[in-house]
Amino acid sequence: MLPYIRQDLAQFSAYKPHPGSNSFEPVATVFDRLDTNESPYDLPVELKQKLAWTYEQVIETNRYPDGGHEELKRAIAEYVNETATAPFITASNISVGNGSDELIRSLLIASCVGGNGSILVANPTFSMYGILAQTLGINVVTVGRNKETFEIDLDAATAALQSQQNPPIRAIFVVHPNSPTANALSENELSWIKSISPNILIVIDEAYFEFSQNTLVSELDSHPNWVVMRTFSKAFRLAAMRVGYCIAHPELISVLEKVRLPYNLPSFSIATALLAIQNRDLLLNTIPETISERKKLQAGLRQFTQLKVWDSAANFIYLQPKISNTVKIDDLLTSLTEQLLLRGTLVRQTGGGLRITIGTQKENAHTLMRMKTVLDEFEV
Ligand SMILES: *Cc1c(COP(=O)(O)O)cnc(C)c1O
């Protein structure tokens, strides 16, 4: 351990990305990459050509990027207004980050760092809230979820808010729909969130909004302590570009603008996100197919009596093997994941189950075929 490094960092390991490529050759696609909920579709070639032209003719690599993101924010605001009836969103309601990950970190810095607050999360959920909080020295309070519906344990959450946390809970992170369990916020959860003190920041992560078509943006007017987060990494097919945004009251936005890095987005990412927003009809036209593939994959997986498969409001499916011995479930999940990978399908073992991204028709057919082989061999 380095003597000048915070001791609490010893417990973390660096994020392990899935097998990638170097910059000059395409990835040899030996696997169906169904572990990170990316879109299975690259940008259409005509958009890539436009971007290549932009890179050649417009972007000056010796100049800093547009650090204010004004044009991109205006385009995002226009898109957000199409997806919600009210309030009217403008650029002053938007902050743009290097992926949602950066926005999560900015929200944590703005609300909790330096002993100002703890955060509350309901597991299983997106792990980055807890990980980023801990790297900033922020205390993470966790509660569970209902084992059938994955609704947040609201009694436990209320108790956590009322108990004397030190420091007090300042921010609550929820995902709508949740990852890895794919359920949208229920009416109960919504009324609970609405009942929370306006002194607490509520972060609603809508990373999968385009698949669920269910947004809480319309509530922002009446709840200035809420912030809705979205990303270009999923439905917009731009995981490589690292662009996320959040929508909130202008006063909160101006705080986020203060704490972020001045040139947080490379020029090429800004140009790509802008082009994606301008061509949203073209890019989002694969969503209906993903949703019909989700139905097919879900029905297919439900044929396997050894699996319990949940409904999904996102572009992935969550499942658990049905076994009575809960001690063994993690070992079983690890073997399932390894065996699927040996046959060419990469899935994510997380939150006590498996999360499988909806891929192309071909990939989803592989998923079903390989799952069958693996389950037959296992005699689960
Ligand atoms: C994938 C995902 C994101 C996206 O993160 P980026 O940093 O924008 O790529 C955010 N939140 C959740 C819950 C996700 O699953």
Coordinates of N, CA and C in Angstrom, one line a residue, residues 9-205:
L9 N -9.2 3.0 -0.1 CA -9.2 2.7 -1.5 C -8.7 1.3 -1.8
A10 N -8.1 0.7 -0.8 CA -7.5 -0.7 -0.9 C -8.5 -1.7 -1.3
Q11 N -9.8 -1.5 -0.8 CA -10.8 -2.5 -1.0 C -11.4 -2.5 -2.4
F12 N -11.0 -1.6 -3.3 CA -11.6 -1.5 -4.6 C -10.7 -2.1 -5.7
S13 N -11.3 -2.6 -6.8 CA -10.4 -3.0 -7.9 C -10.9 -2.2 -9.1
A14 N -10.0 -2.0 -10.0 CA -10.3 -1.2 -11.2 C -11.4 -1.9 -12.0
Y15 N -12.3 -1.1 -12.7 CA -13.3 -1.7 -13.5 C -12.7 -2.5 -14.6
K16 N -13.2 -3.7 -14.8 CA -12.7 -4.7 -15.8 C -13.6 -4.7 -17.0
P17 N -13.1 -4.0 -18.1 CA -14.0 -3.9 -19.3 C -14.0 -5.3 -20.0
H18 N -15.0 -5.5 -20.9 CA -15.0 -6.8 -21.6 C -14.0 -6.7 -22.7
P19 N -13.6 -7.9 -23.1 CA -12.5 -8.0 -24.1 C -12.7 -7.1 -25.3
G20 N -11.8 -6.2 -25.5 CA -11.9 -5.2 -26.5 C -11.0 -5.3 -27.7
S21 N -10.8 -4.2 -28.4 CA -9.9 -4.3 -29.6 C -8.8 -3.2 -29.4
N22 N -7.8 -3.3 -30.2 CA -7.0 -2.1 -30.3 C -7.6 -1.1 -31.2
S23 N -7.0 0.0 -31.4 CA -7.7 1.1 -32.2 C -7.6 0.9 -33.7
F24 N -6.8 0.0 -34.2 CA -6.7 0.0 -35.6 C -7.2 -1.3 -36.3
E25 N -7.8 -2.2 -35.5 CA -8.4 -3.3 -36.2 C -9.8 -3.5 -35.6
P26 N -10.7 -4.0 -36.4 CA -12.1 -4.3 -35.8 C -11.9 -5.4 -34.8
V27 N -12.8 -5.5 -33.8 CA -12.8 -6.6 -32.9 C -13.1 -7.9 -33.6
A28 N -12.3 -8.9 -33.4 CA -12.7 -10.2 -34.0 C -13.9 -10.7 -33.2
T29 N -15.0 -10.7 -33.8 CA -16.2 -10.9 -33.0 C -16.4 -12.4 -32.8
V30 N -15.7 -12.9 -31.8 CA -15.8 -14.3 -31.4 C -17.0 -14.5 -30.5
F31 N -17.4 -13.5 -29.8 CA -18.6 -13.6 -28.8 C -19.7 -12.8 -29.3
D32 N -20.9 -13.2 -28.9 CA -22.1 -12.3 -28.9 C -22.0 -11.5 -27.6
R33 N -21.8 -10.2 -27.7 CA -21.5 -9.4 -26.5 C -22.8 -8.9 -25.9
L34 N -23.4 -9.7 -25.1 CA -24.7 -9.4 -24.5 C -24.6 -9.2 -23.0
D35 N -23.5 -8.6 -22.6 CA -23.3 -8.3 -21.2 C -23.3 -6.9 -20.7
T36 N -23.4 -5.9 -21.6 CA -23.4 -4.5 -21.2 C -24.5 -3.7 -21.7
N37 N -25.6 -4.3 -22.3 CA -26.8 -3.6 -22.7 C -26.6 -2.6 -23.8
E38 N -25.5 -2.8 -24.6 CA -25.3 -1.9 -25.7 C -26.4 -2.2 -26.8
S39 N -26.5 -1.3 -27.7 CA -27.3 -1.6 -28.9 C -26.5 -2.6 -29.8
P40 N -27.1 -3.6 -30.4 CA -26.3 -4.5 -31.3 C -26.0 -3.8 -32.6
Y41 N -26.5 -2.6 -32.8 CA -26.3 -2.0 -34.1 C -25.3 -0.8 -34.0
D42 N -24.3 -0.8 -34.9 CA -23.4 0.3 -35.1 C -24.1 1.4 -35.7
L43 N -23.5 2.6 -35.8 CA -24.2 3.7 -36.6 C -24.3 3.3 -38.0
P44 N -25.3 3.8 -38.7 CA -25.4 3.5 -40.2 C -24.2 4.1 -40.9
V45 N -23.8 3.5 -42.0 CA -22.6 3.9 -42.6 C -22.7 5.4 -43.1
E46 N -23.9 5.8 -43.5 CA -24.0 7.2 -44.1 C -23.7 8.2 -43.0
L47 N -24.1 7.9 -41.7 CA -23.7 8.8 -40.6 C -22.3 8.7 -40.3
K48 N -21.7 7.6 -40.4 CA -20.2 7.5 -40.1 C -19.5 8.3 -41.2
Q49 N -20.0 8.2 -42.4 CA -19.3 9.0 -43.5 C -19.4 10.5 -43.2
K50 N -20.6 10.9 -42.8 CA -20.7 12.3 -42.4 C -19.7 12.7 -41.3
L51 N -19.6 11.8 -40.3 CA -18.7 12.1 -39.2 C -17.2 12.1 -39.6
A52 N -16.9 11.3 -40.6 CA -15.5 11.2 -41.1 C -15.3 12.6 -41.8
W53 N -16.3 13.1 -42.5 CA -16.1 14.4 -43.2 C -16.0 15.5 -42.1
T54 N -16.8 15.4 -41.1 CA -16.7 16.4 -40.0 C -15.3 16.4 -39.4
Y55 N -14.8 15.2 -39.2 CA -13.5 15.1 -38.5 C -12.4 15.7 -39.4
E56 N -12.6 15.5 -40.8 CA -11.6 16.0 -41.7 C -11.7 17.5 -41.9
Q57 N -12.9 18.0 -42.0 CA -13.2 19.4 -42.5 C -13.5 20.4 -41.4
V58 N -14.0 19.9 -40.3 CA -14.6 20.9 -39.3 C -13.7 20.9 -38.0
I59 N -13.5 19.7 -37.5 CA -12.8 19.6 -36.2 C -11.3 20.0 -36.3
E60 N -10.9 21.0 -35.5 CA -9.5 21.3 -35.4 C -8.9 20.6 -34.2
T61 N -8.1 19.7 -34.4 CA -7.6 18.9 -33.3 C -6.7 19.7 -32.3
N62 N -6.1 20.8 -32.8 CA -5.3 21.6 -32.0 C -6.1 22.5 -31.1
R63 N -7.4 22.6 -31.3 CA -8.2 23.5 -30.5 C -9.0 22.8 -29.4
Y64 N -9.2 23.4 -28.3 CA -10.1 22.8 -27.2 C -11.5 22.7 -27.8
P65 N -12.2 21.7 -27.2 CA -13.6 21.5 -27.6 C -14.5 22.7 -27.1
D66 N -15.7 22.7 -27.6 CA -16.7 23.7 -27.1 C -17.1 23.2 -25.7
G67 N -16.6 24.0 -24.7 CA -16.7 23.6 -23.3 C -18.1 23.9 -22.8
G68 N -18.9 24.7 -23.5 CA -20.2 25.0 -23.0 C -21.4 24.1 -23.5
H69 N -21.1 23.4 -24.6 CA -22.1 22.4 -25.1 C -23.4 23.0 -25.5
E70 N -23.4 24.3 -25.9 CA -24.7 25.0 -26.0 C -25.6 24.4 -27.2
E71 N -24.9 24.1 -28.3 CA -25.7 23.6 -29.4 C -26.2 22.2 -29.1
L72 N -25.4 21.4 -28.5 CA -25.8 20.0 -28.1 C -26.9 20.1 -27.1
K73 N -26.8 21.0 -26.1 CA -27.9 21.1 -25.1 C -29.2 21.5 -25.7
R74 N -29.1 22.4 -26.7 CA -30.4 22.9 -27.3 C -31.0 21.7 -28.1
A75 N -30.2 20.9 -28.8 CA -30.7 19.8 -29.5 C -31.3 18.7 -28.5
I76 N -30.6 18.5 -27.4 CA -31.2 17.5 -26.4 C -32.5 18.0 -25.9
A77 N -32.6 19.3 -25.6 CA -33.8 19.9 -25.0 C -35.0 19.7 -26.0
E78 N -34.7 19.9 -27.3 CA -35.7 19.7 -28.3 C -36.2 18.2 -28.2
Y79 N -35.3 17.3 -28.2 CA -35.6 15.9 -28.1 C -36.4 15.6 -26.8
V80 N -35.9 16.1 -25.7 CA -36.6 15.8 -24.4 C -38.1 16.3 -24.5
N81 N -38.3 17.5 -25.1 CA -39.6 18.0 -25.2 C -40.5 17.2 -26.0
E82 N -40.0 16.4 -27.0 CA -40.8 15.5 -27.8 C -41.2 14.3 -26.9
T83 N -40.5 14.0 -25.9 CA -40.7 12.8 -25.1 C -41.6 13.0 -23.9
A84 N -41.9 14.3 -23.5 CA -42.7 14.6 -22.3 C -43.5 15.8 -22.6
T85 N -44.7 15.9 -22.0 CA -45.6 16.9 -22.3 C -45.2 18.2 -21.6
A86 N -44.9 18.2 -20.4 CA -44.5 19.4 -19.7 C -43.4 19.0 -18.7
P87 N -42.6 19.9 -18.1 CA -42.5 21.3 -18.4 C -41.8 21.5 -19.7
F88 N -41.7 22.8 -20.2 CA -40.9 23.1 -21.4 C -39.4 23.1 -21.0
I89 N -38.7 22.2 -21.6 CA -37.2 22.1 -21.2 C -36.4 23.0 -22.2
T90 N -35.4 23.7 -21.6 CA -34.5 24.5 -22.5 C -33.1 24.0 -22.2
A91 N -32.1 24.6 -22.9 CA -30.7 24.3 -22.6 C -30.3 24.5 -21.1
S92 N -31.0 25.5 -20.5 CA -30.7 25.8 -19.1 C -31.1 24.6 -18.1
N93 N -31.9 23.7 -18.7 CA -32.3 22.5 -17.8 C -31.4 21.3 -18.1
I94 N -30.3 21.5 -18.9 CA -29.5 20.3 -19.3 C -28.1 20.5 -18.9
S95 N -27.5 19.4 -18.4 CA -26.0 19.4 -18.3 C -25.5 18.1 -19.0
V96 N -24.4 18.2 -19.7 CA -23.9 17.1 -20.4 C -22.6 16.5 -19.8
G97 N -22.5 15.2 -19.8 CA -21.4 14.6 -19.1 C -20.6 13.6 -20.0
N98 N -19.4 13.2 -19.6 CA -18.7 12.2 -20.3 C -19.2 10.8 -19.9
G99 N -20.4 10.5 -20.5 CA -21.2 9.4 -20.0 C -22.0 9.7 -18.8
S100 N -23.0 9.0 -18.5 CA -23.7 9.3 -17.3 C -22.8 9.1 -16.1
D101 N -21.8 8.3 -16.2 CA -20.9 8.0 -15.1 C -20.4 9.4 -14.6
E102 N -20.0 10.2 -15.5 CA -19.4 11.5 -15.0 C -20.5 12.3 -14.3
L103 N -21.8 12.2 -14.8 CA -22.8 13.0 -14.1 C -23.1 12.5 -12.7
I104 N -23.1 11.1 -12.6 CA -23.3 10.6 -11.3 C -22.2 11.1 -10.3
R105 N -21.0 11.1 -10.8 CA -19.9 11.7 -10.0 C -20.1 13.1 -9.6
S106 N -20.5 13.9 -10.6 CA -20.8 15.3 -10.4 C -21.9 15.5 -9.3
L107 N -23.0 14.7 -9.5 CA -24.1 14.8 -8.5 C -23.6 14.5 -7.1
L108 N -22.7 13.5 -7.0 CA -22.2 13.1 -5.7 C -21.3 14.2 -5.1
I109 N -20.5 14.8 -6.0 CA -19.6 15.8 -5.5 C -20.5 17.0 -5.0
A110 N -21.5 17.3 -5.8 CA -22.3 18.5 -5.5 C -23.2 18.3 -4.2
S111 N -23.5 17.0 -3.9 CA -24.4 16.8 -2.8 C -23.8 16.3 -1.5
C112 N -22.8 15.4 -1.7 CA -22.4 14.5 -0.5 C -21.0 14.6 -0.1
V113 N -20.1 15.0 -1.0 CA -18.7 14.9 -0.7 C -18.3 15.7 0.6
G114 N -17.2 15.3 1.2 CA -16.7 16.1 2.3 C -17.5 15.9 3.6
G115 N -18.2 14.8 3.7 CA -18.9 14.6 4.9 C -20.3 15.2 4.9
N116 N -20.7 15.8 3.8 CA -22.0 16.5 3.7 C -23.2 15.5 3.7
G117 N -23.0 14.3 3.2 CA -24.2 13.4 3.1 C -23.8 12.0 2.7
S118 N -24.8 11.1 3.0 CA -24.7 9.7 2.6 C -25.7 9.6 1.4
I119 N -25.5 8.5 0.7 CA -26.5 8.2 -0.4 C -27.3 6.9 0.0
L120 N -28.5 6.8 -0.6 CA -29.3 5.6 -0.4 C -29.5 4.9 -1.8
V121 N -29.3 3.6 -1.8 CA -29.6 2.8 -3.0 C -30.3 1.5 -2.6
A122 N -31.0 1.0 -3.5 CA -31.8 -0.3 -3.3 C -31.2 -1.4 -4.1
N123 N -30.5 -2.3 -3.5 CA -29.9 -3.4 -4.3 C -30.8 -4.6 -4.6
P124 N -30.7 -5.3 -5.7 CA -29.6 -5.0 -6.7 C -30.0 -3.8 -7.6
T125 N -29.0 -3.0 -7.9 CA -29.2 -1.9 -8.8 C -27.9 -1.6 -9.5
F126 N -27.9 -0.6 -10.4 CA -26.7 -0.2 -11.1 C -25.5 0.0 -10.1
S127 N -24.4 -0.6 -10.3 CA -23.4 -0.6 -9.2 C -22.6 0.7 -9.2
M128 N -22.6 1.5 -10.2 CA -21.7 2.7 -10.3 C -22.1 3.7 -9.2
Y129 N -23.3 3.8 -8.8 CA -23.7 4.8 -7.7 C -22.8 4.5 -6.5
G130 N -22.8 3.3 -6.0 CA -22.1 2.9 -4.8 C -20.6 3.0 -5.0
I131 N -20.1 2.5 -6.2 CA -18.7 2.5 -6.4 C -18.2 3.9 -6.5
L132 N -18.8 4.8 -7.2 CA -18.3 6.1 -7.3 C -18.4 6.8 -6.0
A133 N -19.5 6.6 -5.3 CA -19.6 7.2 -4.0 C -18.5 6.8 -3.1
Q134 N -18.2 5.5 -3.0 CA -17.1 5.1 -2.1 C -15.8 5.6 -2.5
T135 N -15.5 5.7 -3.8 CA -14.2 6.3 -4.2 C -14.1 7.8 -3.8
L136 N -15.2 8.4 -3.5 CA -15.2 9.8 -3.1 C -15.3 9.9 -1.5
G137 N -15.3 8.7 -0.9 CA -15.3 8.7 0.6 C -16.7 9.0 1.1
I138 N -17.7 8.7 0.2 CA -19.1 8.9 0.7 C -19.8 7.6 1.2
N139 N -20.4 7.7 2.3 CA -21.1 6.6 2.9 C -22.3 6.1 2.1
V140 N -22.4 4.8 1.9 CA -23.5 4.3 1.1 C -24.5 3.5 2.0
V141 N -25.7 3.9 2.0 CA -26.7 3.1 2.8 C -27.5 2.3 1.8
T142 N -27.6 1.0 2.1 CA -28.3 0.1 1.1 C -29.6 -0.5 1.8
V143 N -30.6 -0.6 1.0 CA -31.8 -1.4 1.4 C -32.0 -2.5 0.3
G144 N -32.9 -3.4 0.6 CA -33.2 -4.5 -0.4 C -34.4 -4.2 -1.3
R145 N -34.8 -5.2 -2.0 CA -36.0 -5.2 -2.9 C -36.8 -6.4 -2.7
N146 N -38.1 -6.3 -3.0 CA -39.0 -7.5 -3.0 C -38.4 -8.6 -3.9
K147 N -38.4 -9.8 -3.5 CA -37.7 -10.9 -4.3 C -38.5 -11.3 -5.5
E148 N -39.8 -10.9 -5.5 CA -40.7 -11.3 -6.7 C -40.8 -10.1 -7.7
T149 N -41.1 -8.9 -7.1 CA -41.4 -7.8 -8.0 C -40.2 -6.8 -8.1
F150 N -39.2 -7.0 -7.3 CA -38.0 -6.1 -7.2 C -38.4 -4.6 -6.9
E151 N -39.6 -4.5 -6.3 CA -39.9 -3.2 -5.8 C -39.0 -2.9 -4.6
I152 N -38.6 -1.6 -4.4 CA -37.7 -1.2 -3.3 C -38.4 -1.5 -2.0
D153 N -37.6 -2.0 -1.0 CA -38.2 -2.2 0.3 C -38.4 -0.8 0.9
L154 N -39.7 -0.3 0.7 CA -40.0 1.0 1.1 C -40.0 1.3 2.6
D155 N -40.3 0.2 3.4 CA -40.3 0.3 4.8 C -38.9 0.5 5.3
A156 N -38.0 -0.3 4.7 CA -36.6 -0.2 5.1 C -36.0 1.2 4.7
A157 N -36.4 1.6 3.5 CA -35.9 2.9 3.0 C -36.4 4.0 3.8
T158 N -37.7 4.0 4.2 CA -38.2 5.0 5.1 C -37.5 5.0 6.5
A159 N -37.3 3.8 7.0 CA -36.5 3.7 8.3 C -35.1 4.2 8.1
A160 N -34.5 3.9 7.0 CA -33.1 4.5 6.8 C -33.1 6.0 6.8
L161 N -34.1 6.6 6.2 CA -34.2 8.0 6.1 C -34.4 8.6 7.5
Q162 N -35.2 7.9 8.3 CA -35.6 8.4 9.6 C -34.5 8.2 10.7
S163 N -33.7 7.1 10.4 CA -32.6 6.8 11.4 C -31.5 7.9 11.3
Q164 N -30.7 7.9 12.4 CA -29.7 8.9 12.5 C -28.5 8.5 11.7
Q165 N -28.5 8.7 10.4 CA -27.3 8.3 9.6 C -26.3 9.4 9.8
N166 N -25.0 9.0 9.8 CA -24.0 10.0 10.0 C -23.0 9.9 8.8
P167 N -23.0 10.9 7.9 CA -23.9 12.0 7.8 C -25.2 11.6 7.3
P168 N -26.2 12.5 7.3 CA -27.6 12.2 6.9 C -27.7 11.9 5.4
I169 N -28.7 11.1 5.0 CA -28.9 10.8 3.6 C -29.2 12.1 2.8
R170 N -28.4 12.4 1.8 CA -28.6 13.6 1.0 C -29.1 13.3 -0.4
A171 N -28.9 12.1 -0.8 CA -29.3 11.7 -2.2 C -29.7 10.3 -2.3
I172 N -30.8 10.1 -3.1 CA -31.3 8.7 -3.4 C -31.2 8.5 -4.9
F173 N -30.6 7.3 -5.2 CA -30.5 7.0 -6.6 C -31.5 5.8 -7.0
V174 N -32.3 6.1 -8.0 CA -33.2 5.0 -8.5 C -33.1 4.9 -10.0
V175 N -33.3 3.8 -10.5 CA -33.2 3.6 -12.0 C -34.6 3.2 -12.5
H176 N -35.0 3.8 -13.6 CA -36.4 3.7 -14.2 C -36.3 3.4 -15.7
P177 N -36.4 2.1 -16.1 CA -36.4 0.9 -15.3 C -35.1 0.5 -14.7
N178 N -35.1 -0.3 -13.7 CA -33.9 -0.7 -12.9 C -33.0 -1.7 -13.7
S179 N -31.8 -1.6 -13.5 CA -30.8 -2.6 -14.0 C -30.2 -3.2 -12.7
P180 N -30.1 -4.5 -12.6 CA -30.3 -5.5 -13.7 C -31.7 -6.1 -13.8
T181 N -32.7 -5.7 -12.9 CA -33.9 -6.4 -12.8 C -35.0 -6.0 -13.8
A182 N -34.8 -4.9 -14.6 CA -35.6 -4.5 -15.7 C -37.0 -4.0 -15.4
N183 N -37.3 -3.8 -14.1 CA -38.7 -3.3 -13.7 C -38.7 -1.7 -13.6
A184 N -39.8 -1.2 -14.2 CA -40.0 0.3 -14.1 C -40.4 0.6 -12.6
L185 N -40.3 1.9 -12.2 CA -40.8 2.3 -10.9 C -42.3 2.0 -10.8
S186 N -42.8 1.4 -9.7 CA -44.2 1.1 -9.5 C -44.9 2.4 -9.0
E187 N -46.2 2.3 -8.9 CA -47.0 3.4 -8.3 C -46.6 3.6 -6.9
N188 N -46.4 2.5 -6.2 CA -46.0 2.6 -4.8 C -44.7 3.4 -4.6
E189 N -43.7 3.0 -5.5 CA -42.4 3.6 -5.4 C -42.5 5.0 -5.7
L190 N -43.3 5.3 -6.7 CA -43.5 6.7 -7.1 C -44.0 7.6 -6.0
S191 N -45.1 7.1 -5.4 CA -45.7 7.9 -4.3 C -44.7 8.1 -3.2
W192 N -43.9 7.0 -2.9 CA -42.9 7.1 -1.9 C -41.9 8.2 -2.2
I193 N -41.4 8.2 -3.5 CA -40.4 9.2 -3.9 C -41.0 10.6 -3.8
K194 N -42.3 10.7 -4.1 CA -43.0 12.0 -4.1 C -43.1 12.5 -2.6
S195 N -43.1 11.6 -1.7 CA -43.3 11.9 -0.3 C -42.0 12.4 0.4
I196 N -40.9 12.2 -0.3 CA -39.6 12.5 0.3 C -39.4 14.0 0.4
S197 N -38.7 14.4 1.5 CA -38.4 15.8 1.8 C -37.7 16.5 0.6
P198 N -38.1 17.7 0.2 CA -37.4 18.4 -0.9 C -35.9 18.8 -0.5
N199 N -35.5 18.4 0.7 CA -34.1 18.7 1.1 C -33.2 17.5 0.6
I200 N -33.8 16.5 0.0 CA -33.0 15.4 -0.4 C -33.0 15.3 -2.0
L201 N -31.9 15.1 -2.5 CA -31.8 15.0 -4.0 C -32.2 13.6 -4.5
I202 N -33.1 13.6 -5.5 CA -33.6 12.3 -6.0 C -33.1 12.2 -7.4
V203 N -32.3 11.2 -7.7 CA -31.7 11.0 -9.0 C -32.5 9.8 -9.7
I204 N -33.1 10.1 -10.8 CA -33.8 9.1 -11.5 C -33.1 8.8 -12.8
D205 N -32.5 7.6 -12.9 CA -31.7 7.3 -14.0 C -32.6 6.6 -15.1

